Amino acid sequence: MDRREAFKRWLQNTRIKKSGKPIPEKVIDNYLKNIHRVSDAMYETGVISKRLYSMRTVEELTEAMRAIQKDRTYLTLNTKNENMCQKALQYYMTFTEDSCREE
């Protein structure tokens, strides 16, 4: 199973902290699209050296996220998408942390 599909399944099994309800499928799709969008934009502008779905360690992802969150293109994209990019990145980080614990 590829990393994107694993992340999607993980999101489908995750509950929203405040309500305890599952994350709606439409929101999951938006998270997946935003990770892809941010990854492409940051890779193409040289902010990160490889795409987010190819990052496997917490350390590697943490470093990439620090660089991404300082970038003007990302900030504009996140604002335009009503913080959806930031939420998607937070979930992706938690997914990566969980994945590393299981290995």
Tab-separated table of N, CA, C and O in Angstrom:
chain	number	residue	atom	x	y	z
A	1	MET	N	0.850	-1.181	0.000
A	1	MET	CA	0.000	0.000	0.000
A	1	MET	C	0.895	1.243	0.000
A	1	MET	O	1.858	1.311	0.744
A	2	ASP	N	0.563	2.202	-0.839
A	2	ASP	CA	1.371	3.413	-0.883
A	2	ASP	C	1.046	4.317	0.311
A	2	ASP	O	0.064	4.124	1.017
A	3	ARG	N	1.916	5.263	0.536
A	3	ARG	CA	1.817	6.134	1.728
A	3	ARG	C	0.532	6.964	1.734
A	3	ARG	O	-0.087	7.134	2.773
A	4	ARG	N	0.136	7.452	0.576
A	4	ARG	CA	-1.092	8.257	0.491
A	4	ARG	C	-2.296	7.416	0.902
A	4	ARG	O	-3.150	7.868	1.656
A	5	GLU	N	-2.363	6.200	0.419
A	5	GLU	CA	-3.477	5.307	0.750
A	5	GLU	C	-3.452	4.939	2.237
A	5	GLU	O	-4.492	4.873	2.890
A	6	ALA	N	-2.264	4.720	2.782
A	6	ALA	CA	-2.134	4.424	4.211
A	6	ALA	C	-2.611	5.612	5.048
A	6	ALA	O	-3.301	5.433	6.064
A	7	PHE	N	-2.259	6.816	4.610
A	7	PHE	CA	-2.702	8.025	5.312
A	7	PHE	C	-4.219	8.149	5.238
A	7	PHE	O	-4.878	8.459	6.236
A	8	LYS	N	-4.785	7.882	4.079
A	8	LYS	CA	-6.244	7.946	3.923
A	8	LYS	C	-6.925	6.971	4.875
A	8	LYS	O	-7.879	7.335	5.567
A	9	ARG	N	-6.442	5.753	4.934
A	9	ARG	CA	-7.037	4.754	5.844
A	9	ARG	C	-6.895	5.172	7.298
A	9	ARG	O	-7.791	4.978	8.101
A	10	TRP	N	-5.735	5.738	7.619
A	10	TRP	CA	-5.511	6.214	8.976
A	10	TRP	C	-6.524	7.311	9.324
A	10	TRP	O	-7.110	7.305	10.405
A	11	LEU	N	-6.735	8.254	8.400
A	11	LEU	CA	-7.722	9.319	8.619
A	11	LEU	C	-9.127	8.747	8.799
A	11	LEU	O	-9.895	9.224	9.637
A	12	GLN	N	-9.463	7.722	8.028
A	12	GLN	CA	-10.785	7.106	8.130
A	12	GLN	C	-11.005	6.456	9.496
A	12	GLN	O	-12.143	6.315	9.938
A	13	ASN	N	-9.925	6.087	10.168
A	13	ASN	CA	-10.019	5.459	11.488
A	13	ASN	C	-9.757	6.428	12.630
A	13	ASN	O	-9.676	6.021	13.785
A	14	THR	N	-9.591	7.701	12.304
A	14	THR	CA	-9.291	8.734	13.299
A	14	THR	C	-10.563	9.503	13.636
A	14	THR	O	-11.412	9.728	12.791
A	15	ARG	N	-10.670	9.886	14.880
A	15	ARG	CA	-11.823	10.662	15.346
A	15	ARG	C	-11.407	12.104	15.592
A	15	ARG	O	-10.277	12.375	16.003
A	16	ILE	N	-12.330	13.010	15.362
A	16	ILE	CA	-12.109	14.431	15.641
A	16	ILE	C	-12.046	14.579	17.161
A	16	ILE	O	-12.924	14.087	17.876
A	17	LYS	N	-11.012	15.239	17.667
A	17	LYS	CA	-10.807	15.325	19.109
A	17	LYS	C	-11.970	15.982	19.854
A	17	LYS	O	-12.412	15.491	20.876
A	18	LYS	N	-12.461	17.092	19.336
A	18	LYS	CA	-13.509	17.837	20.046
A	18	LYS	C	-14.834	17.083	20.113
A	18	LYS	O	-15.498	17.084	21.134
A	19	SER	N	-15.229	16.455	19.008
A	19	SER	CA	-16.557	15.832	18.957
A	19	SER	C	-16.527	14.317	19.131
A	19	SER	O	-17.543	13.713	19.465
A	20	GLY	N	-15.385	13.702	18.872
A	20	GLY	CA	-15.299	12.253	18.946
A	20	GLY	C	-15.904	11.550	17.737
A	20	GLY	O	-15.974	10.332	17.682
A	21	LYS	N	-16.328	12.333	16.756
A	21	LYS	CA	-16.937	11.768	15.540
A	21	LYS	C	-15.860	11.453	14.516
A	21	LYS	O	-14.785	12.051	14.531
A	22	PRO	N	-16.157	10.540	13.579
A	22	PRO	CA	-15.198	10.270	12.503
A	22	PRO	C	-15.033	11.505	11.610
A	22	PRO	O	-15.940	12.325	11.503
A	23	ILE	N	-13.890	11.601	10.977
A	23	ILE	CA	-13.654	12.693	10.027
A	23	ILE	C	-14.487	12.404	8.779
A	23	ILE	O	-14.401	11.310	8.220
A	24	PRO	N	-15.309	13.352	8.338
A	24	PRO	CA	-16.129	13.129	7.132
A	24	PRO	C	-15.255	12.854	5.901
A	24	PRO	O	-14.168	13.407	5.752
A	25	GLU	N	-15.751	12.003	5.025
A	25	GLU	CA	-15.010	11.601	3.815
A	25	GLU	C	-14.623	12.808	2.958
A	25	GLU	O	-13.517	12.856	2.412
A	26	LYS	N	-15.497	13.794	2.860
A	26	LYS	CA	-15.195	14.998	2.071
A	26	LYS	C	-13.996	15.748	2.665
A	26	LYS	O	-13.145	16.248	1.928
A	27	VAL	N	-13.928	15.804	3.979
A	27	VAL	CA	-12.811	16.473	4.656
A	27	VAL	C	-11.520	15.675	4.442
A	27	VAL	O	-10.462	16.243	4.181
A	28	ILE	N	-11.629	14.350	4.522
A	28	ILE	CA	-10.461	13.496	4.268
A	28	ILE	C	-9.926	13.762	2.867
A	28	ILE	O	-8.718	13.937	2.674
A	29	ASP	N	-10.809	13.802	1.888
A	29	ASP	CA	-10.388	14.090	0.511
A	29	ASP	C	-9.690	15.440	0.412
A	29	ASP	O	-8.687	15.586	-0.288
A	30	ASN	N	-10.218	16.439	1.131
A	30	ASN	CA	-9.595	17.767	1.134
A	30	ASN	C	-8.207	17.726	1.773
A	30	ASN	O	-7.277	18.373	1.292
A	31	TYR	N	-8.051	16.973	2.858
A	31	TYR	CA	-6.736	16.839	3.488
A	31	TYR	C	-5.735	16.220	2.514
A	31	TYR	O	-4.611	16.687	2.373
A	32	LEU	N	-6.152	15.150	1.842
A	32	LEU	CA	-5.274	14.471	0.892
A	32	LEU	C	-4.866	15.408	-0.246
A	32	LEU	O	-3.694	15.460	-0.636
A	33	LYS	N	-5.841	16.153	-0.773
A	33	LYS	CA	-5.547	17.106	-1.849
A	33	LYS	C	-4.588	18.192	-1.381
A	33	LYS	O	-3.687	18.603	-2.118
A	34	ASN	N	-4.779	18.674	-0.155
A	34	ASN	CA	-3.927	19.746	0.357
A	34	ASN	C	-2.508	19.277	0.628
A	34	ASN	O	-1.560	20.016	0.377
A	35	ILE	N	-2.341	18.060	1.121
A	35	ILE	CA	-0.989	17.518	1.300
A	35	ILE	C	-0.295	17.450	-0.058
A	35	ILE	O	0.856	17.861	-0.209
A	36	HIS	N	-0.995	16.949	-1.047
A	36	HIS	CA	-0.437	16.837	-2.393
A	36	HIS	C	-0.096	18.229	-2.952
A	36	HIS	O	1.000	18.442	-3.495
A	37	ARG	N	-1.000	19.169	-2.786
A	37	ARG	CA	-0.820	20.531	-3.295
A	37	ARG	C	0.391	21.206	-2.638
A	37	ARG	O	1.237	21.790	-3.317
A	38	VAL	N	0.471	21.117	-1.317
A	38	VAL	CA	1.585	21.727	-0.579
A	38	VAL	C	2.896	21.039	-0.971
A	38	VAL	O	3.903	21.704	-1.232
A	39	SER	N	2.858	19.721	-1.016
A	39	SER	CA	4.053	18.956	-1.363
A	39	SER	C	4.592	19.361	-2.730
A	39	SER	O	5.791	19.634	-2.882
A	40	ASP	N	3.717	19.408	-3.720
A	40	ASP	CA	4.136	19.795	-5.071
A	40	ASP	C	4.699	21.213	-5.106
A	40	ASP	O	5.764	21.457	-5.671
A	41	ALA	N	3.982	22.147	-4.502
A	41	ALA	CA	4.406	23.550	-4.524
A	41	ALA	C	5.759	23.734	-3.830
A	41	ALA	O	6.647	24.423	-4.350
A	42	MET	N	5.933	23.093	-2.687
A	42	MET	CA	7.170	23.259	-1.927
A	42	MET	C	8.347	22.530	-2.583
A	42	MET	O	9.473	23.013	-2.565
A	43	TYR	N	8.080	21.405	-3.200
A	43	TYR	CA	9.124	20.678	-3.922
A	43	TYR	C	9.563	21.459	-5.165
A	43	TYR	O	10.752	21.612	-5.427
A	44	GLU	N	8.590	21.955	-5.909
A	44	GLU	CA	8.890	22.672	-7.150
A	44	GLU	C	9.620	23.992	-6.914
A	44	GLU	O	10.383	24.442	-7.770
A	45	THR	N	9.399	24.607	-5.754
A	45	THR	CA	10.105	25.861	-5.460
A	45	THR	C	11.413	25.626	-4.705
A	45	THR	O	12.123	26.565	-4.387
A	46	GLY	N	11.714	24.363	-4.404
A	46	GLY	CA	12.965	24.023	-3.743
A	46	GLY	C	12.965	24.170	-2.235
A	46	GLY	O	14.024	24.093	-1.607
A	47	VAL	N	11.807	24.379	-1.637
A	47	VAL	CA	11.729	24.511	-0.180
A	47	VAL	C	12.028	23.162	0.483
A	47	VAL	O	12.673	23.100	1.523
A	48	ILE	N	11.557	22.072	-0.138
A	48	ILE	CA	11.852	20.721	0.351
A	48	ILE	C	12.528	19.939	-0.778
A	48	ILE	O	12.307	20.220	-1.953
A	49	SER	N	13.337	18.955	-0.396
A	49	SER	CA	14.122	18.224	-1.398
A	49	SER	C	13.403	17.002	-1.962
A	49	SER	O	13.849	16.432	-2.952
A	50	LYS	N	12.332	16.578	-1.310
A	50	LYS	CA	11.507	15.498	-1.850
A	50	LYS	C	10.076	15.675	-1.370
A	50	LYS	O	9.817	16.426	-0.432
A	51	ARG	N	9.175	14.997	-2.025
A	51	ARG	CA	7.741	15.174	-1.742
A	51	ARG	C	7.371	14.580	-0.381
A	51	ARG	O	8.002	13.647	0.099
A	52	LEU	N	6.342	15.156	0.225
A	52	LEU	CA	5.954	14.773	1.576
A	52	LEU	C	5.619	13.293	1.712
A	52	LEU	O	5.981	12.662	2.702
A	53	TYR	N	4.919	12.719	0.740
A	53	TYR	CA	4.545	11.308	0.851
A	53	TYR	C	5.753	10.373	0.800
A	53	TYR	O	5.634	9.208	1.160
A	54	SER	N	6.905	10.864	0.388
A	54	SER	CA	8.096	10.014	0.370
A	54	SER	C	8.913	10.143	1.660
A	54	SER	O	9.886	9.421	1.847
A	55	MET	N	8.503	11.029	2.549
A	55	MET	CA	9.196	11.206	3.829
A	55	MET	C	8.660	10.188	4.832
A	55	MET	O	7.462	10.095	5.050
A	56	ARG	N	9.581	9.447	5.444
A	56	ARG	CA	9.182	8.339	6.307
A	56	ARG	C	9.455	8.556	7.792
A	56	ARG	O	8.893	7.876	8.630
A	57	THR	N	10.348	9.493	8.118
A	57	THR	CA	10.698	9.670	9.532
A	57	THR	C	10.126	10.974	10.087
A	57	THR	O	9.919	11.941	9.345
A	58	VAL	N	9.917	10.975	11.380
A	58	VAL	CA	9.407	12.166	12.060
A	58	VAL	C	10.407	13.311	11.927
A	58	VAL	O	10.020	14.458	11.680
A	59	GLU	N	11.686	13.010	12.054
A	59	GLU	CA	12.724	14.041	11.974
A	59	GLU	C	12.730	14.711	10.597
A	59	GLU	O	12.800	15.940	10.509
A	60	GLU	N	12.664	13.901	9.573
A	60	GLU	CA	12.662	14.419	8.203
A	60	GLU	C	11.428	15.294	7.953
A	60	GLU	O	11.526	16.386	7.394
A	61	LEU	N	10.276	14.827	8.394
A	61	LEU	CA	9.036	15.578	8.204
A	61	LEU	C	9.020	16.850	9.044
A	61	LEU	O	8.580	17.899	8.572
A	62	THR	N	9.527	16.785	10.258
A	62	THR	CA	9.593	17.971	11.125
A	62	THR	C	10.432	19.061	10.484
A	62	THR	O	10.027	20.230	10.446
A	63	GLU	N	11.575	18.671	9.951
A	63	GLU	CA	12.452	19.633	9.281
A	63	GLU	C	11.757	20.250	8.059
A	63	GLU	O	11.805	21.461	7.846
A	64	ALA	N	11.095	19.414	7.280
A	64	ALA	CA	10.377	19.900	6.093
A	64	ALA	C	9.253	20.843	6.489
A	64	ALA	O	9.063	21.895	5.864
A	65	MET	N	8.509	20.493	7.529
A	65	MET	CA	7.389	21.338	7.957
A	65	MET	C	7.865	22.698	8.454
A	65	MET	O	7.208	23.711	8.205
A	66	ARG	N	8.991	22.727	9.131
A	66	ARG	CA	9.548	24.019	9.578
A	66	ARG	C	9.837	24.924	8.376
A	66	ARG	O	9.522	26.109	8.395
A	67	ALA	N	10.443	24.341	7.358
A	67	ALA	CA	10.764	25.117	6.151
A	67	ALA	C	9.485	25.542	5.430
A	67	ALA	O	9.361	26.687	4.991
A	68	ILE	N	8.545	24.636	5.314
A	68	ILE	CA	7.286	24.914	4.613
A	68	ILE	C	6.526	26.049	5.288
A	68	ILE	O	6.052	26.973	4.630
A	69	GLN	N	6.414	25.989	6.603
A	69	GLN	CA	5.593	26.958	7.329
A	69	GLN	C	6.166	28.361	7.330
A	69	GLN	O	5.481	29.311	7.685
A	70	LYS	N	7.405	28.515	6.906
A	70	LYS	CA	8.018	29.841	6.778
A	70	LYS	C	7.870	30.408	5.372
A	70	LYS	O	8.144	31.585	5.153
A	71	ASP	N	7.466	29.568	4.429
A	71	ASP	CA	7.429	29.967	3.029
A	71	ASP	C	6.190	30.792	2.696
A	71	ASP	O	5.074	30.429	3.064
A	72	ARG	N	6.382	31.869	1.971
A	72	ARG	CA	5.292	32.782	1.603
A	72	ARG	C	4.234	32.084	0.736
A	72	ARG	O	3.039	32.309	0.903
A	73	THR	N	4.664	31.230	-0.184
A	73	THR	CA	3.720	30.506	-1.044
A	73	THR	C	2.799	29.630	-0.199
A	73	THR	O	1.591	29.602	-0.405
A	74	TYR	N	3.387	28.923	0.765
A	74	TYR	CA	2.584	28.084	1.657
A	74	TYR	C	1.609	28.937	2.472
A	74	TYR	O	0.430	28.593	2.602
A	75	LEU	N	2.097	30.031	3.030
A	75	LEU	CA	1.245	30.892	3.854
A	75	LEU	C	0.045	31.398	3.057
A	75	LEU	O	-1.081	31.422	3.558
A	76	THR	N	0.278	31.777	1.817
A	76	THR	CA	-0.803	32.232	0.940
A	76	THR	C	-1.779	31.096	0.651
A	76	THR	O	-2.998	31.270	0.745
A	77	LEU	N	-1.241	29.940	0.319
A	77	LEU	CA	-2.063	28.760	0.026
A	77	LEU	C	-2.904	28.367	1.239
A	77	LEU	O	-4.096	28.082	1.119
A	78	ASN	N	-2.303	28.375	2.405
A	78	ASN	CA	-3.012	28.016	3.634
A	78	ASN	C	-4.133	29.003	3.941
A	78	ASN	O	-5.243	28.608	4.295
A	79	THR	N	-3.857	30.291	3.788
A	79	THR	CA	-4.869	31.319	4.036
A	79	THR	C	-6.019	31.177	3.044
A	79	THR	O	-7.192	31.219	3.425
A	80	LYS	N	-5.674	30.988	1.791
A	80	LYS	CA	-6.677	30.838	0.733
A	80	LYS	C	-7.581	29.618	0.979
A	80	LYS	O	-8.769	29.645	0.671
A	81	ASN	N	-7.017	28.567	1.575
A	81	ASN	CA	-7.770	27.339	1.847
A	81	ASN	C	-8.269	27.257	3.291
A	81	ASN	O	-8.546	26.167	3.794
A	82	GLU	N	-8.372	28.398	3.943
A	82	GLU	CA	-8.933	28.502	5.293
A	82	GLU	C	-8.284	27.553	6.295
A	82	GLU	O	-8.949	26.827	7.032
A	83	ASN	N	-6.956	27.545	6.322
A	83	ASN	CA	-6.141	26.747	7.246
A	83	ASN	C	-6.218	25.244	7.004
A	83	ASN	O	-5.756	24.463	7.832
A	84	MET	N	-6.798	24.820	5.893
A	84	MET	CA	-6.916	23.399	5.597
A	84	MET	C	-5.534	22.767	5.400
A	84	MET	O	-5.311	21.621	5.777
A	85	CYS	N	-4.590	23.514	4.842
A	85	CYS	CA	-3.237	22.987	4.638
A	85	CYS	C	-2.574	22.690	5.982
A	85	CYS	O	-1.972	21.630	6.165
A	86	GLN	N	-2.699	23.623	6.915
A	86	GLN	CA	-2.109	23.440	8.240
A	86	GLN	C	-2.721	22.234	8.944
A	86	GLN	O	-2.012	21.421	9.531
A	87	LYS	N	-4.036	22.100	8.880
A	87	LYS	CA	-4.700	20.956	9.516
A	87	LYS	C	-4.254	19.648	8.886
A	87	LYS	O	-3.998	18.670	9.591
A	88	ALA	N	-4.150	19.634	7.572
A	88	ALA	CA	-3.713	18.422	6.864
A	88	ALA	C	-2.287	18.055	7.275
A	88	ALA	O	-1.997	16.878	7.528
A	89	LEU	N	-1.403	19.047	7.355
A	89	LEU	CA	-0.024	18.785	7.771
A	89	LEU	C	0.037	18.263	9.205
A	89	LEU	O	0.840	17.379	9.508
A	90	GLN	N	-0.791	18.800	10.082
A	90	GLN	CA	-0.812	18.324	11.467
A	90	GLN	C	-1.238	16.854	11.531
A	90	GLN	O	-0.627	16.048	12.246
A	91	TYR	N	-2.288	16.514	10.793
A	91	TYR	CA	-2.718	15.118	10.753
A	91	TYR	C	-1.640	14.232	10.144
A	91	TYR	O	-1.403	13.114	10.604
A	92	TYR	N	-0.980	14.720	9.096
A	92	TYR	CA	0.064	13.927	8.452
A	92	TYR	C	1.237	13.684	9.407
A	92	TYR	O	1.818	12.595	9.427
A	93	MET	N	1.562	14.668	10.207
A	93	MET	CA	2.628	14.502	11.199
A	93	MET	C	2.221	13.443	12.231
A	93	MET	O	3.011	12.558	12.572
A	94	THR	N	1.000	13.507	12.716
A	94	THR	CA	0.527	12.522	13.697
A	94	THR	C	0.528	11.121	13.090
A	94	THR	O	0.934	10.150	13.732
A	95	PHE	N	0.089	11.018	11.835
A	95	PHE	CA	0.122	9.747	11.114
A	95	PHE	C	1.554	9.214	11.034
A	95	PHE	O	1.813	8.035	11.283
A	96	THR	N	2.505	10.081	10.708
A	96	THR	CA	3.912	9.677	10.595
A	96	THR	C	4.445	9.230	11.950
A	96	THR	O	5.145	8.212	12.040
A	97	GLU	N	4.102	9.964	12.996
A	97	GLU	CA	4.534	9.570	14.354
A	97	GLU	C	3.965	8.196	14.698
A	97	GLU	O	4.705	7.336	15.222
A	98	ASP	N	2.692	7.978	14.439
A	98	ASP	CA	2.063	6.686	14.709
A	98	ASP	C	2.707	5.573	13.898
A	98	ASP	O	2.938	4.475	14.397
A	99	SER	N	3.000	5.851	12.634
A	99	SER	CA	3.612	4.847	11.743
A	99	SER	C	5.001	4.451	12.256
A	99	SER	O	5.362	3.271	12.197
A	100	CYS	N	5.760	5.421	12.735
A	100	CYS	CA	7.109	5.133	13.234
A	100	CYS	C	7.063	4.313	14.523
A	100	CYS	O	7.924	3.476	14.756
A	101	ARG	N	6.061	4.544	15.349
A	101	ARG	CA	5.892	3.773	16.591
A	101	ARG	C	5.591	2.302	16.303
A	101	ARG	O	5.979	1.430	17.045
A	102	GLU	N	4.838	2.080	15.237
A	102	GLU	CA	4.410	0.719	14.891
A	102	GLU	C	5.530	-0.108	14.274
A	102	GLU	O	5.476	-1.333	14.288
A	103	GLU	N	6.536	0.545	13.716
A	103	GLU	CA	7.623	-0.185	13.030
A	103	GLU	C	8.607	-0.767	13.998
A	103	GLU	O	8.780	-0.458	15.089
